[in-house]
CSV table of C-alpha atoms in Angstrom, one decimal:
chain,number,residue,atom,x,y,z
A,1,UNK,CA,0.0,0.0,0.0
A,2,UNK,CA,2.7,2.0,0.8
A,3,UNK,CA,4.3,1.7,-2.7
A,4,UNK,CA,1.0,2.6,-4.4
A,5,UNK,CA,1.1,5.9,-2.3
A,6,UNK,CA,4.8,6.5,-3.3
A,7,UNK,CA,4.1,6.1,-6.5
A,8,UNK,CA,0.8,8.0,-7.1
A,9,UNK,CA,2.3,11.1,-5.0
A,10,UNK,CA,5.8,10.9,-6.7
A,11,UNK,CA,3.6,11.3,-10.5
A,12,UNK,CA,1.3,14.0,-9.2
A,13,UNK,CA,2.1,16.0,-6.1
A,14,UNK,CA,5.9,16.0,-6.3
A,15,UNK,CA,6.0,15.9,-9.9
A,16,UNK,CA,9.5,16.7,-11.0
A,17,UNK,CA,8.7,19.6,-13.7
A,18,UNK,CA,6.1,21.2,-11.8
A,19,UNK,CA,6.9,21.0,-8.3
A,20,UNK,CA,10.5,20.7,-8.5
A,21,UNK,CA,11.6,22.3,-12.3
A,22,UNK,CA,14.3,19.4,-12.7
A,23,UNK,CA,15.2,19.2,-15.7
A,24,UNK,CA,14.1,22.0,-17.4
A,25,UNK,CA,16.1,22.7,-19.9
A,26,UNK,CA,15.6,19.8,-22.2
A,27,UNK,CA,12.0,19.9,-21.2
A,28,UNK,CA,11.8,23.0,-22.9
A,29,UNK,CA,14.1,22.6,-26.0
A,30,UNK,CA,12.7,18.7,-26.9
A,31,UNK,CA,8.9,19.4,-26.4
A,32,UNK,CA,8.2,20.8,-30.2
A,33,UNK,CA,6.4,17.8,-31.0
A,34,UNK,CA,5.0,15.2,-29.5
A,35,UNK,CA,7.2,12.2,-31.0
A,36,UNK,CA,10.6,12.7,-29.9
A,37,UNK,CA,9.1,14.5,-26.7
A,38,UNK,CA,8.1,10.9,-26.1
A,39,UNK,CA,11.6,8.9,-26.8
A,40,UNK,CA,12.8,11.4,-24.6
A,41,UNK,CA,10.8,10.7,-21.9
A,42,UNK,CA,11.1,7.3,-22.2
A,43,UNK,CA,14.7,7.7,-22.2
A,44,UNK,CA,14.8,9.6,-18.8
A,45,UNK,CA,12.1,6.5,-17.1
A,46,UNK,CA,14.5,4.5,-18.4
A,47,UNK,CA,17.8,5.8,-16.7
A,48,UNK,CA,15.8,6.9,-13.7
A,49,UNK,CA,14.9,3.3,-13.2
A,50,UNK,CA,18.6,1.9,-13.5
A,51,UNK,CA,20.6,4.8,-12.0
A,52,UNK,CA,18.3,5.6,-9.0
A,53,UNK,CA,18.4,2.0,-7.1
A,54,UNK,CA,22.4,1.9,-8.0
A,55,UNK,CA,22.5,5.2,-6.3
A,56,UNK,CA,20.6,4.0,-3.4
A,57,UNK,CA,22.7,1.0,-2.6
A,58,UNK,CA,26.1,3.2,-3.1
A,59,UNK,CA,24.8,5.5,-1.1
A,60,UNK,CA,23.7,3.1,1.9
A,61,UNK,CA,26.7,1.3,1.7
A,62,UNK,CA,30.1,3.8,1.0
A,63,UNK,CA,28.4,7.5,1.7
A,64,UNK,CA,26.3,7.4,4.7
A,65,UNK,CA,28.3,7.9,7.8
A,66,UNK,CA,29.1,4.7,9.2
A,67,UNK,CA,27.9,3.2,5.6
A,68,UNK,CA,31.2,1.0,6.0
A,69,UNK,CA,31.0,-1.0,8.8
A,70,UNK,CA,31.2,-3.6,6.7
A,71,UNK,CA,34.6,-3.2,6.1
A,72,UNK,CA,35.1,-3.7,9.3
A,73,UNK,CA,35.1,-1.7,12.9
A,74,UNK,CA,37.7,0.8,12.4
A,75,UNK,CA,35.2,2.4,9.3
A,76,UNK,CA,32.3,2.2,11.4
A,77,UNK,CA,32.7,6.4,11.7
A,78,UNK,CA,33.9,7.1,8.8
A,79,UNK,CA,31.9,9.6,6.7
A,80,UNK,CA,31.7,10.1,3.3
A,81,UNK,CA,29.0,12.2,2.7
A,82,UNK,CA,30.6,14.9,1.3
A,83,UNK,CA,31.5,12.7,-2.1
A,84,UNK,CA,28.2,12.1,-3.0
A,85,UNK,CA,27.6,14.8,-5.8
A,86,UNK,CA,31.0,13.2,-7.7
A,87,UNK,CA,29.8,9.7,-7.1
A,88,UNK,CA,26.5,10.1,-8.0
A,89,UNK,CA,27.5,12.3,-11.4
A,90,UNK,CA,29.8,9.9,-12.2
A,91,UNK,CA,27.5,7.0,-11.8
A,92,UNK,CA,24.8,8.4,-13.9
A,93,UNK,CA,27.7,9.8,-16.8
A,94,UNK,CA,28.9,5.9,-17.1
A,95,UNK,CA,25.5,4.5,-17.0
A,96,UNK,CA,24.4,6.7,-19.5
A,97,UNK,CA,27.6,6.3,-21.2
A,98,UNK,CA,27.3,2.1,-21.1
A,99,UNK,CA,23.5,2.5,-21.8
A,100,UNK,CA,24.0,4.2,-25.0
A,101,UNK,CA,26.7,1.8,-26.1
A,102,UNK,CA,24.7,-1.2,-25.6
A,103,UNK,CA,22.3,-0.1,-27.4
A,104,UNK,CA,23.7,0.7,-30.4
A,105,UNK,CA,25.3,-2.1,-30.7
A,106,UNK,CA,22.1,-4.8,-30.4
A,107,UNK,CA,19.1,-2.9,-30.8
A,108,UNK,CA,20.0,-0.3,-33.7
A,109,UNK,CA,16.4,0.9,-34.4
A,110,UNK,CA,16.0,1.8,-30.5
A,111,UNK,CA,19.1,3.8,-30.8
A,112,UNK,CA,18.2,5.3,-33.7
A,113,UNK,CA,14.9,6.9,-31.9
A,114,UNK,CA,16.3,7.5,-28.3
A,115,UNK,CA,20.0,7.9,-29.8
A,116,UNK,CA,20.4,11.3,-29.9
A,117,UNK,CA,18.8,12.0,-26.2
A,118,UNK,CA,20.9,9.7,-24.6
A,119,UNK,CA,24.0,12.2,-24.1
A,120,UNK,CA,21.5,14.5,-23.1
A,121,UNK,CA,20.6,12.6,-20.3
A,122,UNK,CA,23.5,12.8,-18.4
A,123,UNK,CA,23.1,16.0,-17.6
A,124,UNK,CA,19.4,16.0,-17.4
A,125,UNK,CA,18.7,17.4,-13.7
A,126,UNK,CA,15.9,15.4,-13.0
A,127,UNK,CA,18.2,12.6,-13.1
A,128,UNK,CA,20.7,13.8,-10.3
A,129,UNK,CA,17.5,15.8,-8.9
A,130,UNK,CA,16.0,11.9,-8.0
A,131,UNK,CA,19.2,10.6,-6.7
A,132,UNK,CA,19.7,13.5,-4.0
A,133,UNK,CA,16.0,13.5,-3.2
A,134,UNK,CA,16.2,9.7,-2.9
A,135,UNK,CA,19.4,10.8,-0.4
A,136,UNK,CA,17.5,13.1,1.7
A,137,UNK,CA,14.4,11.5,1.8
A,138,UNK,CA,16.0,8.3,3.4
A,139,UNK,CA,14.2,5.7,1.7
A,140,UNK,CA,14.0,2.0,3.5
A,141,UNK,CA,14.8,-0.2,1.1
A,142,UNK,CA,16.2,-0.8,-3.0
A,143,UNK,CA,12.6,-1.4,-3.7
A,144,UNK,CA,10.7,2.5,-2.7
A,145,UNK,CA,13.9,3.6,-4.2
A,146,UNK,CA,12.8,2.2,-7.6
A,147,UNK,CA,9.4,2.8,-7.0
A,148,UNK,CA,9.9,6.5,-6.6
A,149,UNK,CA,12.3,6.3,-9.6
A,150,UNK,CA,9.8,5.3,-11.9
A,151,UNK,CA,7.0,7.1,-10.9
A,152,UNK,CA,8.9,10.3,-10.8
A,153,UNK,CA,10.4,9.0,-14.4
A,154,UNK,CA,6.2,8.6,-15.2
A,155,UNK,CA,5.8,11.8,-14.3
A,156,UNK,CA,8.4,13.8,-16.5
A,157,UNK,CA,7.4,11.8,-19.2
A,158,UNK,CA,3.4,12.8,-18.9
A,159,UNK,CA,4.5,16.5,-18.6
A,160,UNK,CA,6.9,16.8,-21.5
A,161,UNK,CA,4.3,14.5,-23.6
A,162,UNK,CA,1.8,17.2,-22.6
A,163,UNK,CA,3.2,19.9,-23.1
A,164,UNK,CA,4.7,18.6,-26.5
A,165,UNK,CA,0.5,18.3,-27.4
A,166,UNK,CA,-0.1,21.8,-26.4
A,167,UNK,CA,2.5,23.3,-28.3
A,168,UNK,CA,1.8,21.2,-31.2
A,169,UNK,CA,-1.6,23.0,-31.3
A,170,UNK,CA,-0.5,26.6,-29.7
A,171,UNK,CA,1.2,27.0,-33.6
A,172,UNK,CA,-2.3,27.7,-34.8
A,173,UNK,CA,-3.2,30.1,-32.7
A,174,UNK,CA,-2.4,33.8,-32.2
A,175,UNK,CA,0.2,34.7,-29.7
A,176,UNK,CA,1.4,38.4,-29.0
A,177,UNK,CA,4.8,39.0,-30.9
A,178,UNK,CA,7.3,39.0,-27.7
A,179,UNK,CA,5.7,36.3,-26.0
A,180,UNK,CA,6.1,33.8,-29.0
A,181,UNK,CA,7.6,30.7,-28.1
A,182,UNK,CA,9.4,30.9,-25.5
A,183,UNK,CA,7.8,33.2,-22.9
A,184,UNK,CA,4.3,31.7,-24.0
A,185,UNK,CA,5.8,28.3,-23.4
A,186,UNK,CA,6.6,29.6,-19.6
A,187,UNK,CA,3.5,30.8,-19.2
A,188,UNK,CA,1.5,27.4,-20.8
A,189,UNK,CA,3.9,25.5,-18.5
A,190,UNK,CA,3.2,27.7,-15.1
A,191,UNK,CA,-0.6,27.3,-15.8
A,192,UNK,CA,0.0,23.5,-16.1
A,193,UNK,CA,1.4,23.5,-12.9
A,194,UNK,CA,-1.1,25.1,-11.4
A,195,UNK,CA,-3.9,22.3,-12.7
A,196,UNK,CA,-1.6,19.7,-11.2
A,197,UNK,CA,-1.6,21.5,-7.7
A,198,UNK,CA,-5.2,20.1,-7.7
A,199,UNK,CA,-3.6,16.8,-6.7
A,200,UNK,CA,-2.0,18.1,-3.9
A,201,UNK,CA,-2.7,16.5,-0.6
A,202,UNK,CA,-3.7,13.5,-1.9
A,203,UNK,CA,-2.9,10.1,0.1
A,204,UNK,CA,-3.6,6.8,-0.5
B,1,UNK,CA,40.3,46.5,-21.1
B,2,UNK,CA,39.7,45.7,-24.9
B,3,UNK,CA,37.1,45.8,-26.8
B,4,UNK,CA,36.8,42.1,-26.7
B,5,UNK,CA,36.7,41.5,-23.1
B,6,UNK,CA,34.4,44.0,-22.8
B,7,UNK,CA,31.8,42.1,-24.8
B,8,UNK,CA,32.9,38.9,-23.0
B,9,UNK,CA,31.5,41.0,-19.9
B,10,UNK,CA,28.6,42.4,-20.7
B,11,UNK,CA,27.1,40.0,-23.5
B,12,UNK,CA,25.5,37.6,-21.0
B,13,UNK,CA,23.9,40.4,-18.8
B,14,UNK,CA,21.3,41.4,-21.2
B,15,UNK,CA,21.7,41.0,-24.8
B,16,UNK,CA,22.6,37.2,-24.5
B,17,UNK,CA,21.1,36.4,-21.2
B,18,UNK,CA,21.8,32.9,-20.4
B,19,UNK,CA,18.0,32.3,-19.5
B,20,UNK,CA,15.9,34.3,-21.4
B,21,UNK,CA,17.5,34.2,-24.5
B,22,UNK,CA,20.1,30.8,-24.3
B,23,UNK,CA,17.1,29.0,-22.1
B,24,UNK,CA,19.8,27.1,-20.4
B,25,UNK,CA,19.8,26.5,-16.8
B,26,UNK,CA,16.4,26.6,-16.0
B,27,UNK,CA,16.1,23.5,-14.0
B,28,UNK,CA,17.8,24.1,-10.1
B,29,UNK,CA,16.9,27.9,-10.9
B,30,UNK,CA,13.1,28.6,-10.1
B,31,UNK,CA,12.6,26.6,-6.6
B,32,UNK,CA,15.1,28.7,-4.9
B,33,UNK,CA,13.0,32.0,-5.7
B,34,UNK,CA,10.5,31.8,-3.0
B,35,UNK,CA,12.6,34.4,-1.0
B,36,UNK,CA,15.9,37.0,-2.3
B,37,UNK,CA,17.7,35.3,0.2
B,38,UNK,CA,18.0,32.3,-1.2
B,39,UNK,CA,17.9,33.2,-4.6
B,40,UNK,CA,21.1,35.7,-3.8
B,41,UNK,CA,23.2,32.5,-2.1
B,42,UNK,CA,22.1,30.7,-5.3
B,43,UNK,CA,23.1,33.3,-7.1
B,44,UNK,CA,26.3,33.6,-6.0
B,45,UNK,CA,27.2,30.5,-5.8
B,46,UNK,CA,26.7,29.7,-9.5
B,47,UNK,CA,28.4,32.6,-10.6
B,48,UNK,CA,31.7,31.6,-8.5
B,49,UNK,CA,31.2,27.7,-9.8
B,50,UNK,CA,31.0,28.4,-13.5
B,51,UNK,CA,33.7,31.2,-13.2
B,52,UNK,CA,36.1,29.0,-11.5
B,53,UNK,CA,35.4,25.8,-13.8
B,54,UNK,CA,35.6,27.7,-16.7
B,55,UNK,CA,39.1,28.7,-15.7
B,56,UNK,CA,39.9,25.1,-14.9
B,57,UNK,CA,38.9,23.5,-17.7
B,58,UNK,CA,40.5,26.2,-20.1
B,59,UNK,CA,43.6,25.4,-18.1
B,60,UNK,CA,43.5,22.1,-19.0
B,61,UNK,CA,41.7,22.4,-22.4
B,62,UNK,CA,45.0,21.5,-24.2
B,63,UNK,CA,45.5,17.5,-22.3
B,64,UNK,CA,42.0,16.4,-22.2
B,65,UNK,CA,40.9,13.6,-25.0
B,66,UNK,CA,37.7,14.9,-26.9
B,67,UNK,CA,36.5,11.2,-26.2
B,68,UNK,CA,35.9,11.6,-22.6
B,69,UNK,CA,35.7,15.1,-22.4
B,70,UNK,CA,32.1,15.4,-20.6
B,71,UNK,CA,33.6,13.5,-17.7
B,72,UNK,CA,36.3,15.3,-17.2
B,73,UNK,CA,34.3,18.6,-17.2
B,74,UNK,CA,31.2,16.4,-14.8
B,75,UNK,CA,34.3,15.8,-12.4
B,76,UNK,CA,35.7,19.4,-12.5
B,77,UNK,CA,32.3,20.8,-12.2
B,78,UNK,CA,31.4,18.9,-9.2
B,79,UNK,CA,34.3,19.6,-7.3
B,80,UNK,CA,33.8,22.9,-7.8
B,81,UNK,CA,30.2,22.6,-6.4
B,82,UNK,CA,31.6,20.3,-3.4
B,83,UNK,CA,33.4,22.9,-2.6
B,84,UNK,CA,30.1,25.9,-2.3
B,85,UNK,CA,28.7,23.2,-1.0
B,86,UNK,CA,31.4,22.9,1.7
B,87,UNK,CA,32.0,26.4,2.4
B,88,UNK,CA,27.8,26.8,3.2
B,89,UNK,CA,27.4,24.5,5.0
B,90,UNK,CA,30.3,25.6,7.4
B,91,UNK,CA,29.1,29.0,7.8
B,92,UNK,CA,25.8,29.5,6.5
B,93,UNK,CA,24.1,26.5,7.7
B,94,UNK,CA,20.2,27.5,7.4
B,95,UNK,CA,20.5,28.8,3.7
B,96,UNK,CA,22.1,25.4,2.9
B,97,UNK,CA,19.3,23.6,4.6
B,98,UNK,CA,16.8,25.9,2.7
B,99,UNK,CA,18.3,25.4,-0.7
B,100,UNK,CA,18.3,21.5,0.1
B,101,UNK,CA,19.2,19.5,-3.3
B,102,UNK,CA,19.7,22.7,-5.5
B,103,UNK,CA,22.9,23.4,-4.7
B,104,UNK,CA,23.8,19.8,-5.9
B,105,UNK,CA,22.1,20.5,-8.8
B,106,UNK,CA,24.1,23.4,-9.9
B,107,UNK,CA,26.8,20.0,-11.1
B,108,UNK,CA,23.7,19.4,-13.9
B,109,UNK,CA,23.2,23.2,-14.7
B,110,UNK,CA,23.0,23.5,-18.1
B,111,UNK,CA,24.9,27.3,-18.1
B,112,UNK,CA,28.2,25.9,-16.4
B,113,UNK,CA,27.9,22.8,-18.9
B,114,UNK,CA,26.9,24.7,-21.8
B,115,UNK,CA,29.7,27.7,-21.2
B,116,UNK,CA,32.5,24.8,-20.8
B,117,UNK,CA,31.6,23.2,-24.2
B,118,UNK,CA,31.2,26.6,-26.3
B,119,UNK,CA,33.8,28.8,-24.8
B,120,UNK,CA,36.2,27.2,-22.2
B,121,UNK,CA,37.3,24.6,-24.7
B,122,UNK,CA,38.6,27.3,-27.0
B,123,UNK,CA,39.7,29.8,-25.2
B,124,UNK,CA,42.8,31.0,-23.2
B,125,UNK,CA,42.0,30.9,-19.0
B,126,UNK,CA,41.3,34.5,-18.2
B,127,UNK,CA,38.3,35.2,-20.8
B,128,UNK,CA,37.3,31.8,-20.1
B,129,UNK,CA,36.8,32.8,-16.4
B,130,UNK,CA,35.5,36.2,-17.0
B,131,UNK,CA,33.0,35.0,-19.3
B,132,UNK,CA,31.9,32.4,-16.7
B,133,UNK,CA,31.1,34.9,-14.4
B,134,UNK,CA,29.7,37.3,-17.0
B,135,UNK,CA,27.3,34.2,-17.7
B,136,UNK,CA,26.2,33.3,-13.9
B,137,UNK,CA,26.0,36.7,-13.5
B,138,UNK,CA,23.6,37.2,-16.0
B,139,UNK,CA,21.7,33.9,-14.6
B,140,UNK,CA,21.8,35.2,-10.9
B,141,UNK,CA,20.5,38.4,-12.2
B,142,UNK,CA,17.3,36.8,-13.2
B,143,UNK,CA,16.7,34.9,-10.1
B,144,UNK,CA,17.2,37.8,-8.3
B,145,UNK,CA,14.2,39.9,-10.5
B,146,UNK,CA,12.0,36.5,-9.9
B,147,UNK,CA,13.2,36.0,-6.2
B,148,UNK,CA,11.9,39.8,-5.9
B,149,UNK,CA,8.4,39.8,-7.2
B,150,UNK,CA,7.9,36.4,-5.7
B,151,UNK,CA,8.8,37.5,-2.3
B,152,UNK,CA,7.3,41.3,-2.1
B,153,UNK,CA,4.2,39.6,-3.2
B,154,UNK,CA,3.6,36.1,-1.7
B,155,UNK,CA,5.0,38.0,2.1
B,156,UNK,CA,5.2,41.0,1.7
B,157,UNK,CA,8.9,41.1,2.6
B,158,UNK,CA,12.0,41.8,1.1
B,159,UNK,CA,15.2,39.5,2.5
B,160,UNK,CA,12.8,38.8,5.3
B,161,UNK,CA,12.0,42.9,6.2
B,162,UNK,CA,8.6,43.9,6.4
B,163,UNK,CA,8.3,46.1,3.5
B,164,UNK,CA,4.5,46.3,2.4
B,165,UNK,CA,1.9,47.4,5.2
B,166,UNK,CA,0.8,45.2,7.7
B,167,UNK,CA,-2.5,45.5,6.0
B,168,UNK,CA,-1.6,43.7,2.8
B,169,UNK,CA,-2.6,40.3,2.1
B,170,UNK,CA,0.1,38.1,1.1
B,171,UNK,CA,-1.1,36.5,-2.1
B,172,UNK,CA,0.1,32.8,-1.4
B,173,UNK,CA,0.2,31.9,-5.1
B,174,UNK,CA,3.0,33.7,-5.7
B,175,UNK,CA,4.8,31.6,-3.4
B,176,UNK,CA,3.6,28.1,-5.3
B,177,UNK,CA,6.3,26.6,-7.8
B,178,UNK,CA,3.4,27.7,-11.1
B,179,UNK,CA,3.9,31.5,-10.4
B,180,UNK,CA,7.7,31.5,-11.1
B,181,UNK,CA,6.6,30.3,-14.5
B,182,UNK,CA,4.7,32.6,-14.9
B,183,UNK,CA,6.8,36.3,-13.9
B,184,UNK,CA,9.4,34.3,-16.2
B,185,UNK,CA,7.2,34.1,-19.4
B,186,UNK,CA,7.0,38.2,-18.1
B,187,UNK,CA,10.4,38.6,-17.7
B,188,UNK,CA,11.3,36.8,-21.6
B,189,UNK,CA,7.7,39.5,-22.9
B,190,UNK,CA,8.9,42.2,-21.4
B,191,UNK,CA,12.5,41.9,-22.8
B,192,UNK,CA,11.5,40.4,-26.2
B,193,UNK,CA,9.0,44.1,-26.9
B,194,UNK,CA,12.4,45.7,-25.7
B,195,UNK,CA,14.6,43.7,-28.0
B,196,UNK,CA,12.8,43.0,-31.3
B,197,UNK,CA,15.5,41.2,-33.3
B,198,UNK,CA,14.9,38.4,-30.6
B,199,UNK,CA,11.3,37.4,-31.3
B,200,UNK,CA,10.4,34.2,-32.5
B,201,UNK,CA,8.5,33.8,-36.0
């Protein structure tokens, strides 16, 4: 039951665009139309999924002080905390990194879709945004880590798939000069944000 | 001061403003607006980790493979942010606190990334630097105007001093993550009827 509330609430009320604004900037530049908008978001459930749970157990078992015990007594206060930005960057930049050769090499038509995003990944905030959340937050176990991974991975997909829709039809109509394209976009996006505050609140 | 520098300088202020006109660096940007406080720390300390990466990696611009050159910039980048991150939380413990996971998040900001890649590679260390801080500069100036309207209007405060009348009634969605969106989308209007050669078709 638990999982089901995770993973409602990390689609709707802490969405990642609108309560958060990870990953902005390729939300913004990708969303032109609504098939690539897609493959990207795939992409980022994708690497969410993988990274996210890796993150977790690197982080319960090397960062957190007195994360290695294991070793043996005289780490049990050893604290490592303070490396987690690197670690966690570098994590994502070889997954992405492995992810991207791996699937150019035996699935050529995937890559050929999500190909191009794939670099841009790496450096996608919402990315690192979900493994520091997932650091803070002090899940319990691997399992709500992926949990909150996907469902935060659903919820950047629905938004940039959304707003992809809305832009696909705002060409038709008639926008004021300045505010073409990019300032409308801000503003389409704000008001999207506020029809998802509806859900706020909500627990299962 | 040459001509050159000059433009290196003043570029990213206005004319080429890293967020309204580049769109980069959006992302860790707007959650930290809520109060000028917290957008100023934020502020500042982008503008002192894209200045100083900039200078590294146009230090070392002439040994690093093109292959693996992202990493390399990933790992200088986020040292540079361990660093902010360091120094904060040593003597400005409650603004840390406040700006939680953004800080972190400056490592994935797409200004420092994006300024590495177009300029740093290329060019000698001091107008790498300079334009690194011409270009968080022009970023933290932004969040400042943002920070500003969000927090004179959702409180009624500026950097937590009463400045409106007791009588006003803080308008709480200003404070709510849409509203930043929104005096944004103002923000690229208002600058766009200014600057016509940057309006879209």
């Amino acid at each position: 039951m638990e999982y089901i509330s995770l993973f409602v609430k990390s689609i709707f009320v802490d969405n990642m665009i609108f309560a958060y604004f990870l990953g902005m900037c390729s939300y913004l530049a990708v969303s032109k139309n609504v098939k690539t908008a897609n493959g990207l978001g795939i992409a980022v459930i994708f690497v969410l999924l993988c990274t996210l749970p890796l993150n977790y157990l690197l982080n319960k078992f090397v960062l957190q002080p007195g994360a290695l015990s294991w070793l043996g007594e005289r780490f049990a206060d050893v604290d490592l905390s303070f490396l987690s930005f690197i670690l966690f960057i570098a994590v994502i930049a070889a997954f992405v990194q492995i992810v991207e050769m791996v699937v150019e090499k035996f699935l050529p038509a995937l890559y050929s879709s999500l190909g191009i995003f794939l670099p841009l990944i790496a450096v996608n905030c919402a990315i690192l945004g979900g493994s520091l959340f997932m650091q803070q937050r002090e899940f319990l176990n691997c399992g709500e880590a992926a949990v909150y991974a996907l469902g935060s991975g659903i919820g950047w997909w629905l938004a940039i798939v959304a707003l992809a829709a809305i832009r696909e039809k705002l060409a038709y109509s008639k926008v004021p000069a300045p505010l073409k394209g990019l300032g409308i976009t801000f503003m389409v996006v704000g008001l999207m944000g506020m029809a998802f505050m509806t859900f706020m609140g909500i627990s299962l | 001061m040459n001509e050159e520098l000059k433009k290196t300088l003043l570029n990213p202020i206005f004319k080429g403003n890293p967020i309204t006109v580049l769109v980069l660096g959006i992302c860790s940007s707007l959650a930290v607006t809520v109060q000028l406080k917290g957008a100023c720390v934020m502020a500042l300390s982008v503008i002192i980790v894209c200045g100083l990466s900039s200078l590294v990696v146009s230090l070392l611009r002439n040994s690093i493979p093109n292959r693996v050159r992202i990493i390399v910039q990933l790992v200088v980048v986020a040292l540079m942010v361990i660093l902010v991150d360091q120094v904060l939380k040593a003597y400005a413990y409650a603004v840390d606190k406040q700006l939680s996971v953004y800080i972190g998040l400056i490592i994935t900001n797409c200004i420092v990334m994006g300024r590495i890649e177009a300029f740093a590679l290329g060019n000698k260390p001091i107008p790498s630097m300079l334009d690194g801080l011409a270009n968080g500069a022009g970023y933290g100036l932004i969040l400042i105007i943002v920070a500003f309207f969000r927090e004179l209007l959702g409180s009624g405060t500026l950097f937590g001093l009463r400045v409106l009348p007791a009588s006003y009634v803080p308008n709480n969605l200003v404070i709510l993550p849409p509203m930043a969106l929104i005096i944004l989308g103002c923000i690229v209007w208002v600058q766009r009827s200014i600057q016509k050669d940057l309006q879209e078709k």
